[in-house]
mmCIF file of C-alpha atoms and ligand atoms in Angstrom:
data_model
loop_
_atom_site.group_PDB
_atom_site.id
_atom_site.type_symbol
_atom_site.label_atom_id
_atom_site.label_comp_id
_atom_site.label_asym_id
_atom_site.label_seq_id
_atom_site.Cartn_x
_atom_site.Cartn_y
_atom_site.Cartn_z
ATOM 1 C CA MET G 252 -5.956 -9.609 -25.806
ATOM 2 C CA PRO G 253 -6.665 -7.511 -28.925
ATOM 3 C CA GLU G 254 -3.772 -5.652 -30.554
ATOM 4 C CA LEU G 255 -3.151 -2.585 -28.390
ATOM 5 C CA GLU G 256 -1.098 0.478 -29.147
ATOM 6 C CA VAL G 257 0.765 -0.152 -25.860
ATOM 7 C CA GLN G 258 2.027 -3.725 -25.790
ATOM 8 C CA PRO G 259 2.188 -5.578 -22.454
ATOM 9 C CA THR G 260 5.627 -7.071 -21.816
ATOM 10 C CA GLY G 261 4.604 -9.355 -18.941
ATOM 11 C CA LEU G 262 1.812 -10.112 -16.479
ATOM 12 C CA LEU G 263 2.722 -8.449 -13.179
ATOM 13 C CA TYR G 264 -0.406 -9.298 -11.218
ATOM 14 C CA GLU G 265 -3.706 -10.989 -11.927
ATOM 15 C CA GLY G 266 -6.206 -9.706 -9.403
ATOM 16 C CA LYS G 267 -9.840 -10.618 -8.952
ATOM 17 C CA ALA G 268 -11.115 -7.964 -11.367
ATOM 18 C CA LYS G 269 -8.111 -6.478 -13.146
ATOM 19 C CA SER G 270 -4.915 -7.728 -14.768
ATOM 20 C CA VAL G 271 -1.816 -5.580 -14.447
ATOM 21 C CA TYR G 272 0.893 -5.782 -17.114
ATOM 22 C CA THR G 273 4.377 -4.326 -17.367
ATOM 23 C CA THR G 274 5.168 -2.261 -20.445
ATOM 24 C CA ALA G 275 8.354 -1.234 -22.271
ATOM 25 C CA ASP G 276 8.455 1.801 -19.961
ATOM 26 C CA GLN G 277 9.432 0.557 -16.504
ATOM 27 C CA ASN G 278 7.521 3.411 -14.860
ATOM 28 C CA GLU G 279 4.221 2.591 -16.574
ATOM 29 C CA LEU G 280 1.773 -0.284 -16.259
ATOM 30 C CA LEU G 281 -1.173 -1.388 -18.354
ATOM 31 C CA VAL G 282 -4.264 -2.144 -16.259
ATOM 32 C CA VAL G 283 -6.892 -4.262 -17.994
ATOM 33 C CA TYR G 284 -10.405 -4.267 -16.517
ATOM 34 C CA ARG G 285 -11.818 -7.774 -16.910
ATOM 35 C CA ASP G 286 -15.441 -8.927 -16.828
ATOM 36 C CA ASP G 287 -14.877 -10.888 -13.610
ATOM 37 C CA MET G 288 -17.128 -9.872 -10.771
ATOM 38 C CA THR G 289 -16.427 -11.086 -7.247
ATOM 39 C CA ALA G 290 -17.795 -10.473 -3.777
ATOM 40 C CA PHE G 291 -17.219 -11.764 -0.243
ATOM 41 C CA ASN G 292 -13.439 -11.976 -0.732
ATOM 42 C CA GLY G 293 -13.847 -14.114 -3.873
ATOM 43 C CA GLY G 294 -16.573 -16.335 -2.356
ATOM 44 C CA LYS G 295 -18.985 -15.272 -5.107
ATOM 45 C CA HIS G 296 -17.627 -15.066 -8.666
ATOM 46 C CA ASP G 297 -19.184 -14.538 -12.087
ATOM 47 C CA ILE G 298 -18.145 -13.347 -15.523
ATOM 48 C CA ILE G 299 -20.467 -10.521 -16.488
ATOM 49 C CA ALA G 300 -20.145 -9.331 -20.087
ATOM 50 C CA ASN G 301 -19.307 -5.630 -20.477
ATOM 51 C CA LYS G 302 -18.658 -5.031 -16.787
ATOM 52 C CA GLY G 303 -14.927 -4.332 -17.324
ATOM 53 C CA HIS G 304 -15.682 -1.730 -19.958
ATOM 54 C CA LEU G 305 -18.263 0.079 -17.789
ATOM 55 C CA ASN G 306 -15.898 0.254 -14.802
ATOM 56 C CA ALA G 307 -12.936 1.383 -16.920
ATOM 57 C CA ARG G 308 -15.111 4.119 -18.425
ATOM 58 C CA ALA G 309 -16.201 5.299 -14.988
ATOM 59 C CA CYS G 310 -12.664 5.151 -13.609
ATOM 60 C CA LYS G 311 -11.360 7.287 -16.461
ATOM 61 C CA LEU G 312 -14.032 9.897 -15.699
ATOM 62 C CA PHE G 313 -13.258 10.047 -11.969
ATOM 63 C CA MET G 314 -9.467 9.958 -12.295
ATOM 64 C CA THR G 315 -9.544 12.746 -14.903
ATOM 65 C CA MET G 316 -11.890 14.820 -12.752
ATOM 66 C CA LEU G 317 -9.631 14.402 -9.706
ATOM 67 C CA GLU G 318 -6.442 15.237 -11.648
ATOM 68 C CA GLU G 319 -8.105 18.435 -12.840
ATOM 69 C CA ALA G 320 -8.912 19.274 -9.229
ATOM 70 C CA GLY G 321 -5.254 18.847 -8.264
ATOM 71 C CA VAL G 322 -5.240 15.273 -6.877
ATOM 72 C CA ALA G 323 -2.151 13.287 -7.947
ATOM 73 C CA THR G 324 -3.437 10.053 -9.530
ATOM 74 C CA HIS G 325 -1.722 7.187 -11.332
ATOM 75 C CA PHE G 326 -3.928 7.615 -14.429
ATOM 76 C CA ILE G 327 -2.074 8.485 -17.642
ATOM 77 C CA ARG G 328 -4.510 7.667 -20.470
ATOM 78 C CA MET G 329 -6.885 5.086 -21.895
ATOM 79 C CA VAL G 330 -5.356 2.535 -24.262
ATOM 80 C CA SER G 331 -8.603 0.751 -25.172
ATOM 81 C CA GLU G 332 -12.167 0.649 -23.867
ATOM 82 C CA THR G 333 -11.079 -1.722 -21.111
ATOM 83 C CA SER G 334 -7.464 -0.791 -20.483
ATOM 84 C CA MET G 335 -5.539 2.191 -19.191
ATOM 85 C CA LEU G 336 -1.921 3.212 -18.890
ATOM 86 C CA VAL G 337 -0.986 4.139 -15.315
ATOM 87 C CA ARG G 338 2.069 5.218 -13.356
ATOM 88 C CA LYS G 339 3.664 2.234 -11.665
ATOM 89 C CA LEU G 340 3.333 2.585 -7.895
ATOM 90 C CA HIS G 341 4.628 0.737 -4.858
ATOM 91 C CA MET G 342 1.208 0.093 -3.406
ATOM 92 C CA ILE G 343 0.588 0.751 0.285
ATOM 93 C CA PRO G 344 -1.404 -2.299 1.508
ATOM 94 C CA LEU G 345 -4.307 -0.261 2.896
ATOM 95 C CA GLU G 346 -7.847 0.442 1.793
ATOM 96 C CA ILE G 347 -8.849 3.951 2.779
ATOM 97 C CA ILE G 348 -12.606 3.967 3.293
ATOM 98 C CA VAL G 349 -14.660 7.154 3.324
ATOM 99 C CA ARG G 350 -18.265 6.959 4.504
ATOM 100 C CA ASN G 351 -21.009 9.580 4.271
ATOM 101 C CA ILE G 352 -23.908 7.283 5.100
ATOM 102 C CA ALA G 353 -23.996 4.061 7.137
ATOM 103 C CA ALA G 354 -24.282 0.902 5.010
ATOM 104 C CA GLY G 355 -22.582 -2.434 4.384
ATOM 105 C CA SER G 356 -20.175 -3.841 6.970
ATOM 106 C CA LEU G 357 -20.663 -0.807 9.213
ATOM 107 C CA ILE G 358 -24.240 -1.757 10.070
ATOM 108 C CA VAL G 359 -23.248 -5.401 10.567
ATOM 109 C CA ARG G 360 -20.391 -4.625 12.960
ATOM 110 C CA TYR G 361 -21.721 -1.561 14.780
ATOM 111 C CA PRO G 362 -25.167 -0.361 15.862
ATOM 112 C CA PHE G 363 -25.568 2.116 12.999
ATOM 113 C CA VAL G 364 -28.853 2.148 11.135
ATOM 114 C CA GLU G 365 -28.673 1.710 7.359
ATOM 115 C CA GLY G 366 -29.004 5.114 5.705
ATOM 116 C CA GLN G 367 -27.937 7.041 8.831
ATOM 117 C CA PRO G 368 -25.862 10.092 7.825
ATOM 118 C CA LEU G 369 -22.330 10.225 9.206
ATOM 119 C CA GLU G 370 -21.407 13.796 9.939
ATOM 120 C CA PRO G 371 -18.595 14.534 9.559
ATOM 121 C CA PRO G 372 -17.755 11.790 7.042
ATOM 122 C CA THR G 373 -15.544 9.035 8.502
ATOM 123 C CA VAL G 374 -12.182 7.890 7.164
ATOM 124 C CA THR G 375 -11.026 4.442 8.257
ATOM 125 C CA PHE G 376 -8.326 2.031 7.119
ATOM 126 C CA ASP G 377 -8.473 -1.669 6.276
ATOM 127 C CA TYR G 378 -5.293 -3.715 6.071
ATOM 128 C CA LYS G 379 -5.230 -5.314 2.605
ATOM 129 C CA SER G 380 -4.738 -9.015 3.249
ATOM 130 C CA ASP G 381 -6.969 -11.628 1.616
ATOM 131 C CA GLU G 382 -5.765 -14.312 4.101
ATOM 132 C CA ARG G 383 -6.732 -12.122 7.057
ATOM 133 C CA GLY G 384 -9.984 -10.899 5.498
ATOM 134 C CA ASP G 385 -8.875 -7.236 5.140
ATOM 135 C CA PRO G 386 -9.298 -6.311 8.849
ATOM 136 C CA MET G 387 -9.897 -2.752 9.939
ATOM 137 C CA ILE G 388 -6.606 -1.325 11.251
ATOM 138 C CA ILE G 389 -5.963 1.639 13.545
ATOM 139 C CA PRO G 390 -3.301 4.267 12.720
ATOM 140 C CA GLU G 391 -1.116 3.136 15.650
ATOM 141 C CA PHE G 392 -0.908 -0.390 14.184
ATOM 142 C CA ILE G 393 -0.139 1.041 10.722
ATOM 143 C CA LEU G 394 2.771 2.976 12.241
ATOM 144 C CA ALA G 395 3.939 0.039 14.396
ATOM 145 C CA LEU G 396 3.920 -2.271 11.361
ATOM 146 C CA GLY G 397 5.784 0.301 9.261
ATOM 147 C CA ILE G 398 3.049 0.210 6.594
ATOM 148 C CA ALA G 399 3.005 4.006 6.248
ATOM 149 C CA THR G 400 4.458 7.020 8.032
ATOM 150 C CA ALA G 401 2.444 9.502 10.087
ATOM 151 C CA GLU G 402 2.912 12.075 7.293
ATOM 152 C CA GLU G 403 1.652 9.626 4.684
ATOM 153 C CA LEU G 404 -1.378 8.788 6.832
ATOM 154 C CA THR G 405 -2.203 12.462 7.226
ATOM 155 C CA LEU G 406 -1.864 13.019 3.479
ATOM 156 C CA MET G 407 -3.995 9.986 2.572
ATOM 157 C CA ARG G 408 -6.718 11.025 5.009
ATOM 158 C CA LYS G 409 -6.715 14.626 3.724
ATOM 159 C CA THR G 410 -6.737 13.520 0.069
ATOM 160 C CA ALA G 411 -9.527 11.010 0.740
ATOM 161 C CA LEU G 412 -11.712 13.768 2.224
ATOM 162 C CA GLN G 413 -10.865 16.096 -0.687
ATOM 163 C CA ILE G 414 -11.897 13.348 -3.134
ATOM 164 C CA ASN G 415 -15.097 12.862 -1.156
ATOM 165 C CA THR G 416 -15.991 16.549 -1.453
ATOM 166 C CA ILE G 417 -15.384 16.517 -5.225
ATOM 167 C CA LEU G 418 -17.236 13.279 -5.966
ATOM 168 C CA LYS G 419 -20.146 14.004 -3.626
ATOM 169 C CA ALA G 420 -20.801 17.344 -5.350
ATOM 170 C CA PHE G 421 -20.506 15.701 -8.768
ATOM 171 C CA PHE G 422 -23.015 12.921 -8.027
ATOM 172 C CA ASP G 423 -25.365 15.323 -6.301
ATOM 173 C CA GLN G 424 -25.956 17.062 -9.651
ATOM 174 C CA SER G 425 -27.603 13.898 -10.963
ATOM 175 C CA GLY G 426 -29.598 13.072 -7.849
ATOM 176 C CA ILE G 427 -27.203 10.408 -6.601
ATOM 177 C CA MET G 428 -25.807 10.008 -3.079
ATOM 178 C CA LEU G 429 -22.219 8.941 -2.572
ATOM 179 C CA VAL G 430 -22.727 6.584 0.353
ATOM 180 C CA ASP G 431 -19.131 5.363 0.710
ATOM 181 C CA PHE G 432 -16.057 4.388 -1.294
ATOM 182 C CA LYS G 433 -12.589 2.913 -0.941
ATOM 183 C CA LEU G 434 -9.258 4.162 -2.213
ATOM 184 C CA GLU G 435 -5.767 2.736 -2.539
ATOM 185 C CA PHE G 436 -2.606 4.816 -2.633
ATOM 186 C CA GLY G 437 0.963 4.053 -3.642
ATOM 187 C CA ARG G 438 4.408 5.624 -3.746
ATOM 188 C CA SER G 439 6.494 6.753 -6.696
ATOM 189 C CA ASN G 440 9.678 8.851 -6.510
ATOM 190 C CA GLY G 441 8.974 9.895 -2.938
ATOM 191 C CA ALA G 442 5.438 11.113 -3.647
ATOM 192 C CA ILE G 443 2.041 9.560 -2.924
ATOM 193 C CA TYR G 444 -0.434 8.964 -5.746
ATOM 194 C CA LEU G 445 -3.987 7.698 -5.845
ATOM 195 C CA GLY G 446 -3.829 4.256 -7.476
ATOM 196 C CA ASP G 447 -6.091 1.333 -8.328
ATOM 197 C CA GLU G 448 -9.637 2.287 -9.326
ATOM 198 C CA ILE G 449 -12.648 4.397 -8.522
ATOM 199 C CA SER G 450 -15.642 2.722 -10.077
ATOM 200 C CA MET G 451 -19.028 1.195 -9.328
ATOM 201 C CA ASP G 452 -17.100 -1.750 -7.847
ATOM 202 C CA SER G 453 -15.434 0.473 -5.248
ATOM 203 C CA MET G 454 -18.263 2.857 -4.283
ATOM 204 C CA ARG G 455 -21.805 2.722 -2.924
ATOM 205 C CA LEU G 456 -24.135 4.986 -4.862
ATOM 206 C CA TRP G 457 -27.835 5.397 -4.126
ATOM 207 C CA ASP G 458 -30.582 7.281 -5.868
ATOM 208 C CA LYS G 459 -31.382 10.225 -3.587
ATOM 209 C CA GLU G 460 -35.125 9.615 -3.608
ATOM 210 C CA THR G 461 -35.558 5.847 -3.893
ATOM 211 C CA HIS G 462 -32.233 4.648 -2.387
ATOM 212 C CA GLU G 463 -31.916 2.288 -5.387
ATOM 213 C CA SER G 464 -28.303 1.028 -5.653
ATOM 214 C CA PHE G 465 -26.100 1.643 -8.702
ATOM 215 C CA ASP G 466 -23.050 -0.219 -7.438
ATOM 216 C CA LYS G 467 -21.606 -3.629 -6.640
ATOM 217 C CA ASP G 468 -24.256 -4.229 -3.949
ATOM 218 C CA VAL G 469 -26.640 -5.059 -6.820
ATOM 219 C CA TYR G 470 -24.400 -8.070 -7.518
ATOM 220 C CA ARG G 471 -23.270 -8.695 -3.937
ATOM 221 C CA LEU G 472 -26.816 -8.878 -2.581
ATOM 222 C CA GLY G 473 -28.472 -10.258 -5.740
ATOM 223 C CA LYS G 474 -30.645 -7.146 -6.040
ATOM 224 C CA GLY G 475 -31.068 -7.337 -9.832
ATOM 225 C CA ASP G 476 -29.227 -6.819 -13.105
ATOM 226 C CA VAL G 477 -25.844 -5.304 -12.305
ATOM 227 C CA ILE G 478 -25.134 -4.262 -15.904
ATOM 228 C CA HIS G 479 -28.446 -2.422 -16.004
ATOM 229 C CA ALA G 480 -27.509 -0.643 -12.758
ATOM 230 C CA TYR G 481 -24.021 0.336 -13.976
ATOM 231 C CA THR G 482 -25.347 1.475 -17.361
ATOM 232 C CA THR G 483 -28.118 3.524 -15.743
ATOM 233 C CA LEU G 484 -25.546 5.230 -13.542
ATOM 234 C CA LEU G 485 -23.266 6.087 -16.473
ATOM 235 C CA ASP G 486 -26.248 7.367 -18.483
ATOM 236 C CA ARG G 487 -27.044 9.702 -15.603
ATOM 237 C CA ILE G 488 -23.530 11.007 -14.949
ATOM 238 C CA LEU G 489 -21.785 11.012 -18.332
ATOM 239 C CA PRO G 490 -23.790 13.975 -19.697
ATOM 240 C CA LEU G 491 -22.202 15.973 -16.833
ATOM 241 C CA GLU G 492 -18.685 14.948 -17.821
ATOM 242 C CA ARG G 493 -17.807 17.958 -19.937
ATOM 243 C CA ARG G 494 -19.392 20.445 -17.560
ATOM 244 C CA SER G 495 -17.316 19.096 -14.670
ATOM 245 C CA SER G 496 -14.027 19.680 -16.489
HETATM 246 N N1 ATP X 171 -0.523 2.090 -10.214
HETATM 247 C C1 ATP X 171 -0.373 0.878 -9.713
HETATM 248 N N2 ATP X 171 0.864 0.312 -9.586
HETATM 249 C C2 ATP X 171 1.003 -0.929 -9.082
HETATM 250 N N3 ATP X 171 -0.019 -1.715 -8.656
HETATM 251 C C3 ATP X 171 -1.262 -1.203 -8.752
HETATM 252 C C4 ATP X 171 -1.513 0.107 -9.272
HETATM 253 N N4 ATP X 171 -2.850 0.340 -9.216
HETATM 254 C C5 ATP X 171 -3.407 -0.774 -8.687
HETATM 255 N N5 ATP X 171 -2.468 -1.708 -8.397
HETATM 256 C C6 ATP X 171 -2.695 -3.033 -7.823
HETATM 257 O O1 ATP X 171 -3.089 -3.880 -8.891
HETATM 258 C C7 ATP X 171 -4.022 -4.870 -8.434
HETATM 259 C C8 ATP X 171 -5.301 -4.745 -9.244
HETATM 260 O O2 ATP X 171 -5.994 -5.924 -9.312
HETATM 261 P P1 ATP X 171 -7.388 -6.180 -8.572
HETATM 262 O O3 ATP X 171 -7.902 -4.939 -7.943
HETATM 263 O O4 ATP X 171 -8.200 -6.964 -9.504
HETATM 264 O O5 ATP X 171 -6.838 -7.092 -7.399
HETATM 265 P P2 ATP X 171 -7.676 -7.776 -6.251
HETATM 266 O O6 ATP X 171 -8.020 -9.142 -6.603
HETATM 267 O O7 ATP X 171 -8.732 -6.814 -5.809
HETATM 268 O O8 ATP X 171 -6.605 -7.945 -5.203
HETATM 269 P P3 ATP X 171 -6.128 -6.935 -4.224
HETATM 270 O O9 ATP X 171 -6.710 -7.447 -2.937
HETATM 271 O O10 ATP X 171 -4.635 -6.993 -4.317
HETATM 272 O O11 ATP X 171 -6.716 -5.601 -4.668
HETATM 273 C C9 ATP X 171 -4.241 -4.587 -6.955
HETATM 274 O O12 ATP X 171 -3.393 -5.409 -6.177
HETATM 275 C C10 ATP X 171 -3.822 -3.124 -6.817
HETATM 276 O O13 ATP X 171 -3.369 -2.826 -5.516
HETATM 277 MG MG1 MG X 172 -8.592 -4.734 -5.892
#
């Protein structure tokens, strides 16, 4: 790792796409976005140069935008092009999935048609467990397993819909549809924060007119050059960055 202004003191977790390091401050972690790209629960894996940088750049934009709109996020600041300082959270092992348009696993598991609008948007939960294949989980099971409280579930659902409203309006300005995305939350000092990442790896984004993808589906489904897709997306949305703040 190049010399950073914040020095990692130990590797806390090496995930499929990011490495998480402890720092001298026990409340702060350094998250490094690597160039690893995976799909199908790690079944497909490649190293794609520059991918970590593009996702870190996007994540910074979205986290900053959400903070400014009053959403509590773990983001503190960028440390390099591929790494950011974040608040250390006790992660809740759930993926909160917001969908505006039917795509992906939804059309495989249920008789939705790809591209069908979902009104109102849906919020569902997946239980984060690689061994179990991240199964969808109902609120009653979340409560019975003690994964989160009813209050936390209500807050996560409300925050997820608030984030959806903000991001949907932002992408709309550049002719892009926010099809769906996933969030992860965690606890710190009795409060809930948005953690992990919001990036092209965690969202589905389609051109409004052509339905061309600018997200991980390009890699997942072998639809073309994923770096070209991610770069095209950033070129379209970054000029709006200052106006949104
Ligand atoms: N603020 C935070 N504090 C603590 N852990 C975090 C924070 N933000 C994200 N994480 C966790 O750090 C890890 C990031 O690594 P990555 O996303 O690459 O993992 P992964 O391979 O997708 O595995 P996982 O299924 O655990 O997400 C995740 O486990 C994520 O839940
Ligand atoms: Mg992850």
